[in-house]
Each structure stands twice: as structure tokens, then as C-alpha cells.
Short mmCIF file of C-alpha atoms in Angstrom, two decimals:
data_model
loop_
_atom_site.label_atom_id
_atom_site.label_comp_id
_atom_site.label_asym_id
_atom_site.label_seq_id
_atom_site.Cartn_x
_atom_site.Cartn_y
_atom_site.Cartn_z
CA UNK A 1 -5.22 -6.32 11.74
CA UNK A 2 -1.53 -6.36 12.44
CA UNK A 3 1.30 -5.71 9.62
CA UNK A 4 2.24 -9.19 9.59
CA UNK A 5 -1.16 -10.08 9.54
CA UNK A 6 -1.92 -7.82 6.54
CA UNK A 7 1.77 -9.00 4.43
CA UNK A 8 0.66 -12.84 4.93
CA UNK A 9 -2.76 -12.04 3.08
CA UNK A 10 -0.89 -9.73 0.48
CA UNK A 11 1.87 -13.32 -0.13
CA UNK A 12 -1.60 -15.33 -0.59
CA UNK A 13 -3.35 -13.62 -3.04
CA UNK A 14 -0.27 -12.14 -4.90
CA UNK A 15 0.12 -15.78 -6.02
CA UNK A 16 -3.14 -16.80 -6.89
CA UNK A 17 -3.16 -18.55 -9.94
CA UNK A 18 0.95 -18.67 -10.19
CA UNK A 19 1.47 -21.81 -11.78
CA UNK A 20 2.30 -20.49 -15.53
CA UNK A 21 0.49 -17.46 -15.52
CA UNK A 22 3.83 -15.68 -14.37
CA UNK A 23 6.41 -16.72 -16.39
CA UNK A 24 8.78 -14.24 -15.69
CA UNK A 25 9.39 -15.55 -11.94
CA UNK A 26 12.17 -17.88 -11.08
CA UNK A 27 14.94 -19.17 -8.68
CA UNK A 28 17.01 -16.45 -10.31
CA UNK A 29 14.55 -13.09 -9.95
CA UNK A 30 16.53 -11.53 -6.93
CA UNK A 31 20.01 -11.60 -9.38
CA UNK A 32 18.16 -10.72 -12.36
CA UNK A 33 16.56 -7.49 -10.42
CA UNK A 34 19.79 -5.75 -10.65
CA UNK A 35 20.96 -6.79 -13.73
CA UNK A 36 19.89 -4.33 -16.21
CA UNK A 37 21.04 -0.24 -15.82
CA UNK A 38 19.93 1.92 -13.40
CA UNK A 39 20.11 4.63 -15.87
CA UNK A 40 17.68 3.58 -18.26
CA UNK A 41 15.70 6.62 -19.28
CA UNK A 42 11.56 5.85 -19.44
CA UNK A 43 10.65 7.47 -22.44
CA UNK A 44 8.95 10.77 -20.21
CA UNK A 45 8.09 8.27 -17.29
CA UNK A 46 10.02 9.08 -14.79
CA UNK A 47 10.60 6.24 -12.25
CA UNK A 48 8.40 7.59 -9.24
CA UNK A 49 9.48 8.47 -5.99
CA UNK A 50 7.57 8.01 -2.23
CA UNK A 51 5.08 10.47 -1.52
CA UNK A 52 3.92 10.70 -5.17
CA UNK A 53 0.33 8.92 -5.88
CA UNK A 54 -0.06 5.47 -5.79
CA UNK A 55 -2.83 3.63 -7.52
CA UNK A 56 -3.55 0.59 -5.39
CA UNK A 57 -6.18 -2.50 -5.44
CA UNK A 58 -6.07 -5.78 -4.40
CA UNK A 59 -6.42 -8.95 -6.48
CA UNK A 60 -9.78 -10.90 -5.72
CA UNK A 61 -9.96 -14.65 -4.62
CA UNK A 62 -11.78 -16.90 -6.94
CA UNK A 63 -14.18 -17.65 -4.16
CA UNK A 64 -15.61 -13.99 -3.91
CA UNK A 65 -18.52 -11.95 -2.49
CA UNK A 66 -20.96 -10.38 -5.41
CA UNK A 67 -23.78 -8.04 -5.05
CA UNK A 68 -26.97 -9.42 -6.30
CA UNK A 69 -27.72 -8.17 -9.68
CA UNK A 70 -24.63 -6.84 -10.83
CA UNK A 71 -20.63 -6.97 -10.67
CA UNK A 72 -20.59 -3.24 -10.36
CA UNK A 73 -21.53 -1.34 -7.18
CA UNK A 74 -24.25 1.28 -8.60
CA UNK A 75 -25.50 4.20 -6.63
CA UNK A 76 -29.00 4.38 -5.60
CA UNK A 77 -31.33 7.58 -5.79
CA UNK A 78 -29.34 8.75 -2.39
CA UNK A 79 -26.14 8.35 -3.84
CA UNK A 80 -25.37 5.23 -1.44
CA UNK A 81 -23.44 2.10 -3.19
CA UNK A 82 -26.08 -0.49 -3.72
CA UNK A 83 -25.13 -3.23 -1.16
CA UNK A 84 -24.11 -0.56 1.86
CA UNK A 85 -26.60 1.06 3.70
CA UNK A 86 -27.19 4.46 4.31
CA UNK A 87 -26.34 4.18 8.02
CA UNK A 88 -23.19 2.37 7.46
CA UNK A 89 -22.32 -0.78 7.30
CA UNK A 90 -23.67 -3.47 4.53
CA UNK A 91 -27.20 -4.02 3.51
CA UNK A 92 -28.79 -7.96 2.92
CA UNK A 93 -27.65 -7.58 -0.61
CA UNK A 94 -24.40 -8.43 0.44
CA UNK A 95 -23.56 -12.08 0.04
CA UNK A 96 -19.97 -13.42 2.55
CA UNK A 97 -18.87 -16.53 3.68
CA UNK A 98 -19.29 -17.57 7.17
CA UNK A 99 -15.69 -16.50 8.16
CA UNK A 100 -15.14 -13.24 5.66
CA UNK A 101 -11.27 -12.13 4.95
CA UNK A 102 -10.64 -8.91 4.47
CA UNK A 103 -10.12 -9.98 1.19
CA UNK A 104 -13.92 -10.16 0.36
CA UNK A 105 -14.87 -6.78 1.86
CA UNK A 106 -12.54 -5.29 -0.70
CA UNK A 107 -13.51 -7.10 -3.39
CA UNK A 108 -17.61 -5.71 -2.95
CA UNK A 109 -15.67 -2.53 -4.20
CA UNK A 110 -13.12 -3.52 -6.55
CA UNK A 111 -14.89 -6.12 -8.81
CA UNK A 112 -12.61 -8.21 -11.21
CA UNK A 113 -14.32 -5.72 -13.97
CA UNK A 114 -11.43 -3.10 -12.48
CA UNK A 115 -8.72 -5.72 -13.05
CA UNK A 116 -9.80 -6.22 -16.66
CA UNK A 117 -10.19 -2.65 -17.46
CA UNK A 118 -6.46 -2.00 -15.88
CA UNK A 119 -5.29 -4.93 -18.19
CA UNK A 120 -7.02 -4.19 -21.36
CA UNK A 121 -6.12 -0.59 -21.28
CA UNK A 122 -2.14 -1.15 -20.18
CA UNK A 123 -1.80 -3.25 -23.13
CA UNK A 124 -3.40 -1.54 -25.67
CA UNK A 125 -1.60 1.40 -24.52
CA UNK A 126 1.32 -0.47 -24.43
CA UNK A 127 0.46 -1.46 -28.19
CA UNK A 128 -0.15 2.23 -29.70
CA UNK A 129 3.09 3.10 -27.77
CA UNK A 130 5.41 0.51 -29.21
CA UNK A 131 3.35 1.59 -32.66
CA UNK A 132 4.77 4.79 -33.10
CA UNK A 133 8.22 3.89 -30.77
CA UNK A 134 9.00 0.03 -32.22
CA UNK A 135 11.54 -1.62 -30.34
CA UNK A 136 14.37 -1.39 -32.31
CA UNK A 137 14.36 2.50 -31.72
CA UNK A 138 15.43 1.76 -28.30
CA UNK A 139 18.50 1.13 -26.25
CA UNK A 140 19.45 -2.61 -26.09
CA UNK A 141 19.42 -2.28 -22.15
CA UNK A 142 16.27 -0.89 -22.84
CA UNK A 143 12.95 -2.46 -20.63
CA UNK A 144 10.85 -2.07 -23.73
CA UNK A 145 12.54 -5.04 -25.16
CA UNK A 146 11.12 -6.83 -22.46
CA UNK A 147 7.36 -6.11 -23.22
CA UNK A 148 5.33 -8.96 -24.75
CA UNK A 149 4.05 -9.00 -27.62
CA UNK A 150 0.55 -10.60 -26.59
CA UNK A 151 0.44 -8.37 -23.22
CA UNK A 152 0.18 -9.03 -20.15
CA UNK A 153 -2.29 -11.79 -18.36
CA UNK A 154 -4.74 -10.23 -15.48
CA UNK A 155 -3.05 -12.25 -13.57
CA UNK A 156 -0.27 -10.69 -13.60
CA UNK A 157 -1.92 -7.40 -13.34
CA UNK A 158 -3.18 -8.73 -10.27
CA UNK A 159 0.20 -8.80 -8.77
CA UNK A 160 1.35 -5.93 -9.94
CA UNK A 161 -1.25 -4.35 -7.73
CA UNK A 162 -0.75 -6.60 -4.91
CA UNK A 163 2.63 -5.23 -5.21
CA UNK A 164 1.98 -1.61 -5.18
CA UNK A 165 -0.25 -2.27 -1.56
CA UNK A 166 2.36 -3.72 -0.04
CA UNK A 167 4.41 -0.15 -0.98
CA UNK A 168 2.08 1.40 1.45
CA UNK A 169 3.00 -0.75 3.87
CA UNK A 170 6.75 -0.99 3.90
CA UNK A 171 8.43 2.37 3.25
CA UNK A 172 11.48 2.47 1.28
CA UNK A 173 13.00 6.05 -0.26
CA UNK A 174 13.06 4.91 -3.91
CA UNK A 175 11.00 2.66 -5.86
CA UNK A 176 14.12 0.46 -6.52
CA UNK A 177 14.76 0.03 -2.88
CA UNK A 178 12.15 -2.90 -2.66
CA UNK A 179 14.83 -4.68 -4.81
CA UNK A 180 17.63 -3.76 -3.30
CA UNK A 181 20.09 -6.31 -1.89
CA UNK A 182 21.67 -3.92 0.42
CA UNK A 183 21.46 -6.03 3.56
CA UNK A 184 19.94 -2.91 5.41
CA UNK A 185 17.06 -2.30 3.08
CA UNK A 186 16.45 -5.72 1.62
CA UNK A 187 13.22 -6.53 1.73
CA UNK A 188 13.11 -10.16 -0.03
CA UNK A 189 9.33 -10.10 -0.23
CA UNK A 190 9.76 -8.22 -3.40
CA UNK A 191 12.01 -9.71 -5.99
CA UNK A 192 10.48 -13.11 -4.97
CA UNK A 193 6.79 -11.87 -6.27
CA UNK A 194 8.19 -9.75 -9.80
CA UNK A 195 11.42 -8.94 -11.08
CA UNK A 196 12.14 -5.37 -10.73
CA UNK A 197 12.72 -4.71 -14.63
CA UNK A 198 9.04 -6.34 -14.90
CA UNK A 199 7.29 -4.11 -12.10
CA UNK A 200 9.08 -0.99 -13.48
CA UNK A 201 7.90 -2.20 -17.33
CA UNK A 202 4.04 -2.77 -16.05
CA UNK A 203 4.44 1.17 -14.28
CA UNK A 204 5.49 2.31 -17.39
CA UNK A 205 2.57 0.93 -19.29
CA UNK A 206 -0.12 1.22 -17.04
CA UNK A 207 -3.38 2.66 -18.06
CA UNK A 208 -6.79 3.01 -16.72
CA UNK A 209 -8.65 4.56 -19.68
CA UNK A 210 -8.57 4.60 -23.47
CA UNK A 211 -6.29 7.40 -25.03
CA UNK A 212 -8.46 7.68 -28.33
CA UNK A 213 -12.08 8.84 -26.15
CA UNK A 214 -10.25 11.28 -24.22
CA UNK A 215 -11.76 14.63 -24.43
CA UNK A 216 -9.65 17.28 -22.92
CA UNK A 217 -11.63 19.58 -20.37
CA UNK A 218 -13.02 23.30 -22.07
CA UNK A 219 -11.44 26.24 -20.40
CA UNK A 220 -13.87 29.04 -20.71
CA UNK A 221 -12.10 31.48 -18.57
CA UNK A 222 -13.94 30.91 -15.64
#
């Protein structure tokens, strides 16, 4: 699959569901990217640079591929994901369409479960953040501000992943540089999917697992 090939799937499902699920797009996200400071400091989250890691999934099309008896790909007795078999490749299990995207091969290993998780846990972090740090002990240019108070949809957790993909494929020196209107590193795909203030908001908030169950590892001197 060719770059443009793979950045015309990433445009298709980074929209899925739009409509009002996103209700921080509009006409005037490009101008709005650059419109709060630069030098907003992140509370200990730095804003990360290339080269650092990158989670990345993919959002899932409502018309996706499922493993029979389960959402989840569990391992069987030889540690192989149910649904692949042992000698590569997939096993009947497997369920496509006639004409399979790329899309649906993905989605066999990241179920919509992951894009719950990723939501519930980004907003309840979010929550026990802005718990002990409320709002009004921050900056006015502050992103914070910005935060909902209900959280964010899936959906828009969905693009916010979408998003960070596309980062692998289009290299730019600094996070910020996918906004940028420089007309040597614009790269309009961007700004017209999430503001920047919005992307760099979700980063700061996003969570895989529950603070309150971690259980730091024992060091016994080993």
C-alpha cells in the first residue's frame, strides 16, 4: 500500500461518525491552532518530541470483522491469538467481507474494547487531575480551561489516534509542526481533523490504565 493510499484511509475513518460528535472542528480550526501560547507549561507533561514513543491504533469501521466468541483476541494453550493460526496467517474463525480493507485486519487486534478503555481511563484521569488542580489554579491561556467537563466522546478518541498514525507517516521535528502554517511545513491534513490546543489537551490526559489499582513493582535487590 502506497502513502497516499494509506493517508486516504486514515481521512476516512478519522471522520467516522463526525457529524456532532466533534464539536470542536470548524471553518476556523487552522487560525484557532495558533492562537493560544506556545509557552504554555503542561503541568510535568512535556510536549513530546519525534523519536519519543508513540502510542498508535486505528479507529474501527462500524461494519467490522469479530472473532467468533469474543471481542477480545485470547491466547490458546500455544500462546497463538485465537483467530490466527499457528503457521501464520488467519484461522476459519476469522469472519471479513468479500473485499477486506486494511481497516478490518487491524481491527481483529484492536477491538473497540481498546477505544473504550483509552476513553474511560483519559477522562477519569482527566477528572482526579482537575480534582486536586481545579481550573481556576491555572493560567487563563491555560489548555486545561479547555477540558470538558463531561469528557471526551470515543469518538473523538478515535481521532485522536487516527491522528497520532498519521505522525508515523509524515515526519515533522516538533509535535506543533503538523499545525504549522509555515508554507514549507504545512501539512493542512492536520488542523482540518483537530485543533492543535485539542490534540495537545487529549496528550496531556491520556491514560490507558486506572491510577488507583496500580501496584508499583517490588525491588528485592535482585
Amino acid at each position: 500500500m502506497s502513502i497516499a493510499e494509506v493517508v486516504e484511509e486514515l481521512e476516512g475513518i478519522a471522520t467516522i461518525d463526525s457529524g456532532n460528535e466533534f464539536p470542536y472542528w470548524g471553518e476556523d480550526s487552522a487560525e484557532s491552532a495558533e492562537s493560544e501560547s506556545d509557552s504554555e507549561e503542561d503541568d510535568g507533561h512535556r510536549i513530546r518530541r519525534r523519536g519519543e514513543t508513540r502510542v498508535t491504533a486505528t479507529p474501527t469501521a462500524s461494519n467490522e470483522p469479530r472473532l467468533e466468541g469474543g471481542d477480545w483476541p485470547s491466547l490458546d494453550s500455544d500462546g497463538v491469538p485465537q483467530g490466527f493460526s499457528e503457521h501464520g496467517g488467519f484461522s476459519d474463525q476469522v469472519r471479513l467481507s468479500d473485499d477486506p480493507k486494511p481497516l478490518e485486519f487491524l481491527t481483529l487486534m484492536v477491538p473497540d474494547s481498546v477505544y473504550k478503555t483509552c476513553t474511560e481511563q483519559t477522562n477519569k484521569y482527566a477528572r482526579d487531575y482537575l480534582a486536586a488542580n481545579p481550573k481556576a489554579d491555572h493560567k487563563g491561556y491555560s489548555r486545561v480551561h479547555g477540558w470538558p467537563d463531561e469528557g471526551i466522546s470515543e469518538a473523538e478518541m478515535r481521532t485522536f489516534l487516527a491522528l497520532n498514525i498519521e505522525m508515523g507517516l509524515v515526519y515533522q521535528e516538533d509535535i506543533q509542526d503538523y499545525w504549522s502554517r509555515d508554507e514549507v511545513m504545512e501539512t493542512p491534513f492536520f488542523p482540518s481533523i483537530m485543533r492543535r490546543d485539542r490534540f495537545l489537551l487529549i496528550l496531556k490526559f491520556f491514560h490507558l490504565s486506572d491510577n488507583y489499582t496500580y501496584h508499583p513493582q517490588v525491588n528485592y535487590g535482585l
